[in-house]
Short mmCIF file of C-alpha atoms in Angstrom, two decimals:
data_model
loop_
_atom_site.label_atom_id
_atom_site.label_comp_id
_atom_site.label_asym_id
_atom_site.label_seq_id
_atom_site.Cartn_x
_atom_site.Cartn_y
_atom_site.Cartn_z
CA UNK Z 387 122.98 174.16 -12.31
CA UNK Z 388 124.70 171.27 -10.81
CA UNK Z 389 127.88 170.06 -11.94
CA UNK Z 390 128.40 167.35 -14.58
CA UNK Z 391 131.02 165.87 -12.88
CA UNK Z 392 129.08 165.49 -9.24
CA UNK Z 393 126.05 164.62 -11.31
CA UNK Z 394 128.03 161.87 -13.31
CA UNK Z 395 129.51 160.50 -9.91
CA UNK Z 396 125.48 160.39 -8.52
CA UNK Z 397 124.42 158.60 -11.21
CA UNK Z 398 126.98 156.20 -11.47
CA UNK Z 399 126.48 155.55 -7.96
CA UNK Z 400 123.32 154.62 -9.18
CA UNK Z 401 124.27 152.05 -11.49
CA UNK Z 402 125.00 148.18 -10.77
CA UNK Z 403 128.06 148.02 -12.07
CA UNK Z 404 128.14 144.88 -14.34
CA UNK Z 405 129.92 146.67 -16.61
CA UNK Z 406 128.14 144.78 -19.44
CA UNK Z 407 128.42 147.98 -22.30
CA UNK Z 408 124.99 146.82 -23.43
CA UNK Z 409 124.21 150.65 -22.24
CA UNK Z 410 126.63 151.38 -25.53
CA UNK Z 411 129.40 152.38 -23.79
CA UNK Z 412 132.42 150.70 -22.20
CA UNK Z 413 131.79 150.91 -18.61
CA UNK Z 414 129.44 151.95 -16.23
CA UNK Z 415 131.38 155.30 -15.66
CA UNK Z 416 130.95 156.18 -18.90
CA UNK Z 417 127.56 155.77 -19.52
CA UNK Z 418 126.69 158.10 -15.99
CA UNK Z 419 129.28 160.46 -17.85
CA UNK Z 420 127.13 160.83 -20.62
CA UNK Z 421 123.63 160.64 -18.86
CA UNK Z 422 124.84 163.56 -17.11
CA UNK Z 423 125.78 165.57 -20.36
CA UNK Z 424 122.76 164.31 -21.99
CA UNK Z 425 124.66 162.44 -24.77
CA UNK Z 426 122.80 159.59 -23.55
CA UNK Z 427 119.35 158.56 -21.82
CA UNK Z 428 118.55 157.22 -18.82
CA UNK Z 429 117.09 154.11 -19.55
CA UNK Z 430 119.88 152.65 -21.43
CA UNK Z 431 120.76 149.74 -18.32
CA UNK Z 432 119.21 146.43 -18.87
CA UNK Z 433 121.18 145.29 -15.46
CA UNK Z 434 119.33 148.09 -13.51
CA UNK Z 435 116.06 147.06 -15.37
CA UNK Z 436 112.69 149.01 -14.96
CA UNK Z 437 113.81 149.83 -10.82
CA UNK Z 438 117.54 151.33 -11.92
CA UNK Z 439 115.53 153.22 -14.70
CA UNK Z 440 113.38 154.86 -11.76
CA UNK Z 441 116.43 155.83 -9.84
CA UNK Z 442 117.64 157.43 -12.37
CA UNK Z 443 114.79 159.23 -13.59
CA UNK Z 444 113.92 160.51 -9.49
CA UNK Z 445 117.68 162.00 -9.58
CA UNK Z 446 117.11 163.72 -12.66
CA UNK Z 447 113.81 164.88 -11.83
CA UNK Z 448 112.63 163.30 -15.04
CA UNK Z 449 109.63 160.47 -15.86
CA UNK Z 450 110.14 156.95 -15.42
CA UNK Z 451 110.11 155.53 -19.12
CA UNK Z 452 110.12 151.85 -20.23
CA UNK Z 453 113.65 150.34 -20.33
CA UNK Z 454 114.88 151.19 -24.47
CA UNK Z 455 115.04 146.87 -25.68
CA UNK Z 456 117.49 148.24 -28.18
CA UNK Z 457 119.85 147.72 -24.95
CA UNK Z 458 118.51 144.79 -24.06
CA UNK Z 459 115.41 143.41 -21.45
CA UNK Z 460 115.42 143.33 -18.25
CA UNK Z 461 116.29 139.58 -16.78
CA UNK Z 462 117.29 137.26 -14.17
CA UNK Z 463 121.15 137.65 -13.76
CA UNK Z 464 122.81 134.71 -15.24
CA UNK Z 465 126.10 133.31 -14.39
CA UNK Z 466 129.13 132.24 -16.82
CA UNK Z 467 130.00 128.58 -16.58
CA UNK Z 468 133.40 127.15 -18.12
CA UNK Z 469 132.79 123.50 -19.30
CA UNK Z 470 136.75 122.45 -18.65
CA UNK Z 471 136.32 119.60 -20.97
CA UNK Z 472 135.96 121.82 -23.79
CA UNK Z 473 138.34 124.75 -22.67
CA UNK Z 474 141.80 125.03 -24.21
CA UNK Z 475 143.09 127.80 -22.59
CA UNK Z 476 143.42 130.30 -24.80
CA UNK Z 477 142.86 133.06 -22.08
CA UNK Z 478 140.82 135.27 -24.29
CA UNK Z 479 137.57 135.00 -21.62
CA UNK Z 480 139.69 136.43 -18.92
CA UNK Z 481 140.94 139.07 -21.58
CA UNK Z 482 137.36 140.41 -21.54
CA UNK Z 483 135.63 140.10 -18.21
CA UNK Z 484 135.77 143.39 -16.81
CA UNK Z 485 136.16 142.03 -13.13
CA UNK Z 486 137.85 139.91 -12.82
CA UNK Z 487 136.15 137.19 -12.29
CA UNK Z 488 138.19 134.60 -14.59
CA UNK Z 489 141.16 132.85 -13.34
CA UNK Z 490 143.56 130.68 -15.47
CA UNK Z 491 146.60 130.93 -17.47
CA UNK Z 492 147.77 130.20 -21.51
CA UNK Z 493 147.00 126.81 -22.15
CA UNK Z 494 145.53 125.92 -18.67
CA UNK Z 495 141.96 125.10 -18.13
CA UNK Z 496 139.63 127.97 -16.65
CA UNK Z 497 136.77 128.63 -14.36
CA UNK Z 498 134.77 131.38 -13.45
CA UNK Z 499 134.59 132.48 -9.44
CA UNK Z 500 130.94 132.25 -9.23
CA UNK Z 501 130.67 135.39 -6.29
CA UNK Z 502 132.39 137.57 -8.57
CA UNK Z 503 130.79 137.51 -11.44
CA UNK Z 504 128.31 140.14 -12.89
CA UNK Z 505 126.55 137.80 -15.94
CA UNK Z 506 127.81 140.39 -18.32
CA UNK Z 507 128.19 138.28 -21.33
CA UNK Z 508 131.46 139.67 -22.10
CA UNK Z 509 132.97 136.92 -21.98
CA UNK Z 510 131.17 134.40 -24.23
CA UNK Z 511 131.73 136.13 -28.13
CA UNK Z 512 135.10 136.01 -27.74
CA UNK Z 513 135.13 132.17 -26.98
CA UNK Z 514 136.61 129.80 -30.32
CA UNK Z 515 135.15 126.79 -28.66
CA UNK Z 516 131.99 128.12 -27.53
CA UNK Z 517 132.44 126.46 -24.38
CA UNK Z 518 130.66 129.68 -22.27
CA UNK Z 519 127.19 128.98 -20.85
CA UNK Z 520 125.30 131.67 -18.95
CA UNK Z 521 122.75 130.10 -17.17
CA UNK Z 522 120.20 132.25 -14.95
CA UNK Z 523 120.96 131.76 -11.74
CA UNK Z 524 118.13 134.31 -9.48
CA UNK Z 525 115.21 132.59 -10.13
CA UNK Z 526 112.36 135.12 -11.20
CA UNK Z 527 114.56 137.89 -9.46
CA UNK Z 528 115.19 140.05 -11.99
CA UNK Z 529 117.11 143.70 -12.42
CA UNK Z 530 118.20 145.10 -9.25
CA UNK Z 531 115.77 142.12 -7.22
CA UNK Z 532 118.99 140.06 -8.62
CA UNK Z 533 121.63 142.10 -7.72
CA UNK Z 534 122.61 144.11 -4.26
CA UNK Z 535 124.21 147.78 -3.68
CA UNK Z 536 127.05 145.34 -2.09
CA UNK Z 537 127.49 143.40 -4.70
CA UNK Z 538 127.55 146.79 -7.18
CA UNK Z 539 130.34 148.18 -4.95
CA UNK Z 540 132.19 145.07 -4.67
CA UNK Z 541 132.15 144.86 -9.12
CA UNK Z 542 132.66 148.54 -9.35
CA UNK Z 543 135.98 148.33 -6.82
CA UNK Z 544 137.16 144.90 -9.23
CA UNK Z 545 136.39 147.08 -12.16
CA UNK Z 546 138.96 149.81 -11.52
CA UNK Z 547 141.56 147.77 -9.80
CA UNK Z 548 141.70 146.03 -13.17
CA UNK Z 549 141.92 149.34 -15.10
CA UNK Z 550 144.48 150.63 -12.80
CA UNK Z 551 146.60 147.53 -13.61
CA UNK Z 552 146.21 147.09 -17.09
CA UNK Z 553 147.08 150.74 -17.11
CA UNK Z 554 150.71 149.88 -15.52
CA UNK Z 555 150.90 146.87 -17.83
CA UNK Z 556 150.30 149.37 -20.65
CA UNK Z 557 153.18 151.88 -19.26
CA UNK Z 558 155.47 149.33 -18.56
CA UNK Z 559 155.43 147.28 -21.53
CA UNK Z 560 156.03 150.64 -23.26
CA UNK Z 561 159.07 151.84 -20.70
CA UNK Z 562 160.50 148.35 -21.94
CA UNK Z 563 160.32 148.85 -25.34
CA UNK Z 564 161.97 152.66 -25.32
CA UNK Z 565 164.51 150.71 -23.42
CA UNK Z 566 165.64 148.52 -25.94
CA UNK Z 567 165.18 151.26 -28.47
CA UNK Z 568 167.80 153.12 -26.58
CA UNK Z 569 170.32 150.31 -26.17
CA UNK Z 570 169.74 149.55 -29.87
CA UNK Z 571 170.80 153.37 -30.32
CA UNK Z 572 173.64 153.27 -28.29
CA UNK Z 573 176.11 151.74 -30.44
CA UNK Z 574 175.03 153.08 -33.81
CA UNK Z 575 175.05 156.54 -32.09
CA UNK Z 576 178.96 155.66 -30.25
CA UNK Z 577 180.31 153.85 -33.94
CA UNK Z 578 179.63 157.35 -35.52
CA UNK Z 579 181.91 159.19 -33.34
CA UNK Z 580 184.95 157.69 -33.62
CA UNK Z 581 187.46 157.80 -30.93
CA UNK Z 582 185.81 160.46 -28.24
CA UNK Z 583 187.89 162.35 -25.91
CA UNK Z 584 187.63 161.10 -22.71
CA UNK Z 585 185.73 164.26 -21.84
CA UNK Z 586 183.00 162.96 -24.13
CA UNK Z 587 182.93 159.97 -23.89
CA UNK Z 588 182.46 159.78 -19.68
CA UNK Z 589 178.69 160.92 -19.29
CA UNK Z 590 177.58 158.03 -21.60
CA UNK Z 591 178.91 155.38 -19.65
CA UNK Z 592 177.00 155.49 -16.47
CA UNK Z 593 174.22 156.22 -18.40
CA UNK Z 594 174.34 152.47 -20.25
CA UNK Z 595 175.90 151.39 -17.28
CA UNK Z 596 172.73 152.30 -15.64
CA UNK Z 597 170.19 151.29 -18.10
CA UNK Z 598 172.26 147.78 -18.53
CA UNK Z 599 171.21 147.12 -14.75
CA UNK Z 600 167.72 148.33 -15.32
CA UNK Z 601 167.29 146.09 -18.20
CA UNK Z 602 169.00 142.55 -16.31
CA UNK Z 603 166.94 143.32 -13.10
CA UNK Z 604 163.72 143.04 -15.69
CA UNK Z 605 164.94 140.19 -16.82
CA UNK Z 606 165.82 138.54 -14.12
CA UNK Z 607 162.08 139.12 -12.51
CA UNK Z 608 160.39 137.92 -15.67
CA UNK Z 609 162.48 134.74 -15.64
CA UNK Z 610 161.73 134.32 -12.22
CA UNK Z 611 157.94 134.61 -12.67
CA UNK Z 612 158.63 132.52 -15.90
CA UNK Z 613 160.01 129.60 -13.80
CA UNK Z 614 157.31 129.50 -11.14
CA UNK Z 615 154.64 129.59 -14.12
CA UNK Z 616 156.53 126.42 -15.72
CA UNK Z 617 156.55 124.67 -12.41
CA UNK Z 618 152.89 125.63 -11.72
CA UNK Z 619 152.20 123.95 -15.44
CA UNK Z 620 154.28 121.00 -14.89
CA UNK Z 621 152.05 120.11 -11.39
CA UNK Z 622 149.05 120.72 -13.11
CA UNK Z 623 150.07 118.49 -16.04
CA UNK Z 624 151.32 115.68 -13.63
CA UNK Z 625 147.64 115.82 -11.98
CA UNK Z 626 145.71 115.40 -15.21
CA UNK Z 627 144.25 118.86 -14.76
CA UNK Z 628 145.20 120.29 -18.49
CA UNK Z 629 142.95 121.49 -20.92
CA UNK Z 630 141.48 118.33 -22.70
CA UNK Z 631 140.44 119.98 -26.10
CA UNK Z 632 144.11 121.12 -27.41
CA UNK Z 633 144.38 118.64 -30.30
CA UNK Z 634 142.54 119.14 -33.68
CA UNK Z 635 141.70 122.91 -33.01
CA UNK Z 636 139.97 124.42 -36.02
CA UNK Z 637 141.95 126.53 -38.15
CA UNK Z 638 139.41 129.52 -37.48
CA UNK Z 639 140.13 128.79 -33.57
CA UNK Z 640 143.88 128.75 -34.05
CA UNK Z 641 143.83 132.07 -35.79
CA UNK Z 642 142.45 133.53 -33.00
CA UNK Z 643 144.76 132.04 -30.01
CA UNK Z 644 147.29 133.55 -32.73
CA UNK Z 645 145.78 137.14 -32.76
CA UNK Z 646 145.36 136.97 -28.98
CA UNK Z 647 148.85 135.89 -28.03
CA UNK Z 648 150.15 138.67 -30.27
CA UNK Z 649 148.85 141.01 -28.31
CA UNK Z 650 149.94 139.60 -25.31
CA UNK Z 651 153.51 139.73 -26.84
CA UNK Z 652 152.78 143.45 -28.16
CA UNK Z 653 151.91 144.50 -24.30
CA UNK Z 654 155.05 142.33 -22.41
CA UNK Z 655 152.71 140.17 -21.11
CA UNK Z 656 154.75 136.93 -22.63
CA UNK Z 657 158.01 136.30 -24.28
CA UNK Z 658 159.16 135.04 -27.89
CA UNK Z 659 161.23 132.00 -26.64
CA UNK Z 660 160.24 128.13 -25.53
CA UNK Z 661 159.25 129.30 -21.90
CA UNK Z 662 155.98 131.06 -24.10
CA UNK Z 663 152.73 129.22 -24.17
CA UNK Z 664 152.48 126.34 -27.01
CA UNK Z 665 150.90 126.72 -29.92
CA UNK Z 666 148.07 124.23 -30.19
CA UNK Z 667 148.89 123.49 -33.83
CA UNK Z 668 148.97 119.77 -34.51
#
């Protein structure tokens, strides 16, 4: 019997990589992981289409079956579009592409690298202004006649790079916050003592001494990325080149540049004082 795990890695060799979920999972890797255990069929990929259900189904040594349209049909690959005039830069499309393929920053105008992206929709529900078109961009092409094994590597490679960061961003935001739970600790833990002997009281100072470094090296690297990220703005800004749609936002829309920014703060990813992104309130 061959091995779920090879099998998994064959199929999802086998997949384009668009990492879309319309399969009903999260990723591409997931989905091959439960082809393989049979938690799942094979015919669950729009992306692949009627040719990616075939590969599957020769691996398997199963019959090609019609692709399930609960999952979606089979179409040309489209291509997500920012109209800038309507963007306020509330970073929650780059939150959600899987790849990548977003670049911008709180309160800056975005835009989509057109060679990187997969047409995965991702990023469009999550949009306040609705300012995310995903227009076709292969013709009649459609499945993998829209889409190359080089460009599935290329997604898949974007894909996990991203994990692996977030992953880091994850572990570091929480190494920062046991950090200032500690040095929050530290005096409480020192005040109900009393005088120590000198004998107890010597491991605990290079101990804060060395955490008290950690912690001003930290900040000293977040101020510095802080700065070049006000400077950045302030160029932009002097060029014109800001979002144009900041004033009169919706309450609905603020509420959710409020939600997303709080989980920015939750992960590290900004700070609580004036060098964090504007609110858009008016």
């Amino acid at each position: 019997m061959t091995n779920s795990i090879t099998l998994a890695d064959r199929i999802e060799d086998l997949l384009p990589q668009t990492q879309c979920t319309k399969c009903g999972y999260p990723a591409c890797r997931p989905y091959a992981e439960a082809v393989a255990s049979g938690e799942a069929n094979y015919n669950q990929c729009p992306p692949g289409g009627a040719e990616g259900v075939a590969r599957l189904a020769a691996l398997l040594g199963k019959p090609v079956i019609p692709l399930n349209s609960a999952n979606g049909v089979e179409r040309p690959r489209p291509l997500a579009v920012i109209d800038e005039q309507l963007c306020i830069g509330c970073t929650l499309c780059m939150q959600a592409c899987p790849v990548d393929a977003i670049v911008g920053a709180p309160k800056q105008m975005h835009t989509v690298i057109a060679e990187l992206c997969t047409g995965c929709d991702l990023c469009v529900p999550p949009c306040p202004v609705d300012c995310i078109a995903m227009p076709p961009v292969t013709g009649e092409a459609t499945g993998w006649d829209a889409w190359s094994q080089a460009q599935a590597d290329a997604a898949r490679e974007r894909h996990d790079r991203r994990e692996a960061r977030l992953a880091r961003e994850r572990e570091a935001a929480e190494a920062r916050a046991a950090a200032r739970r500690a040095a929050s600790s530290a005096p409480a833990l020192g005040a109900g003592t009393g005088a120590a002997t000198s004998a107890d009281a010597s491991p605990a100072v290079p101990a804060a001494s060395v955490t008290d470094d950690a912690e001003a090296k930290k900040r000293a690297i977040i101020q510095a990325a802080l700065d070049r990220a006000r400077k950045k703005k302030e160029e932009l800004a002097a060029k014109g080149q800001g979002p144009l749609n900041t004033e009169r936002v919706s309450a609905d829309v603020q509420a959710q540049i409020d939600a997303a920014e709080a989980r920015r703060r939750r992960l590290g990813l900004t700070t609580d004082d004036n060098t964090a992104p504007p609110s858009t309130k008016r």
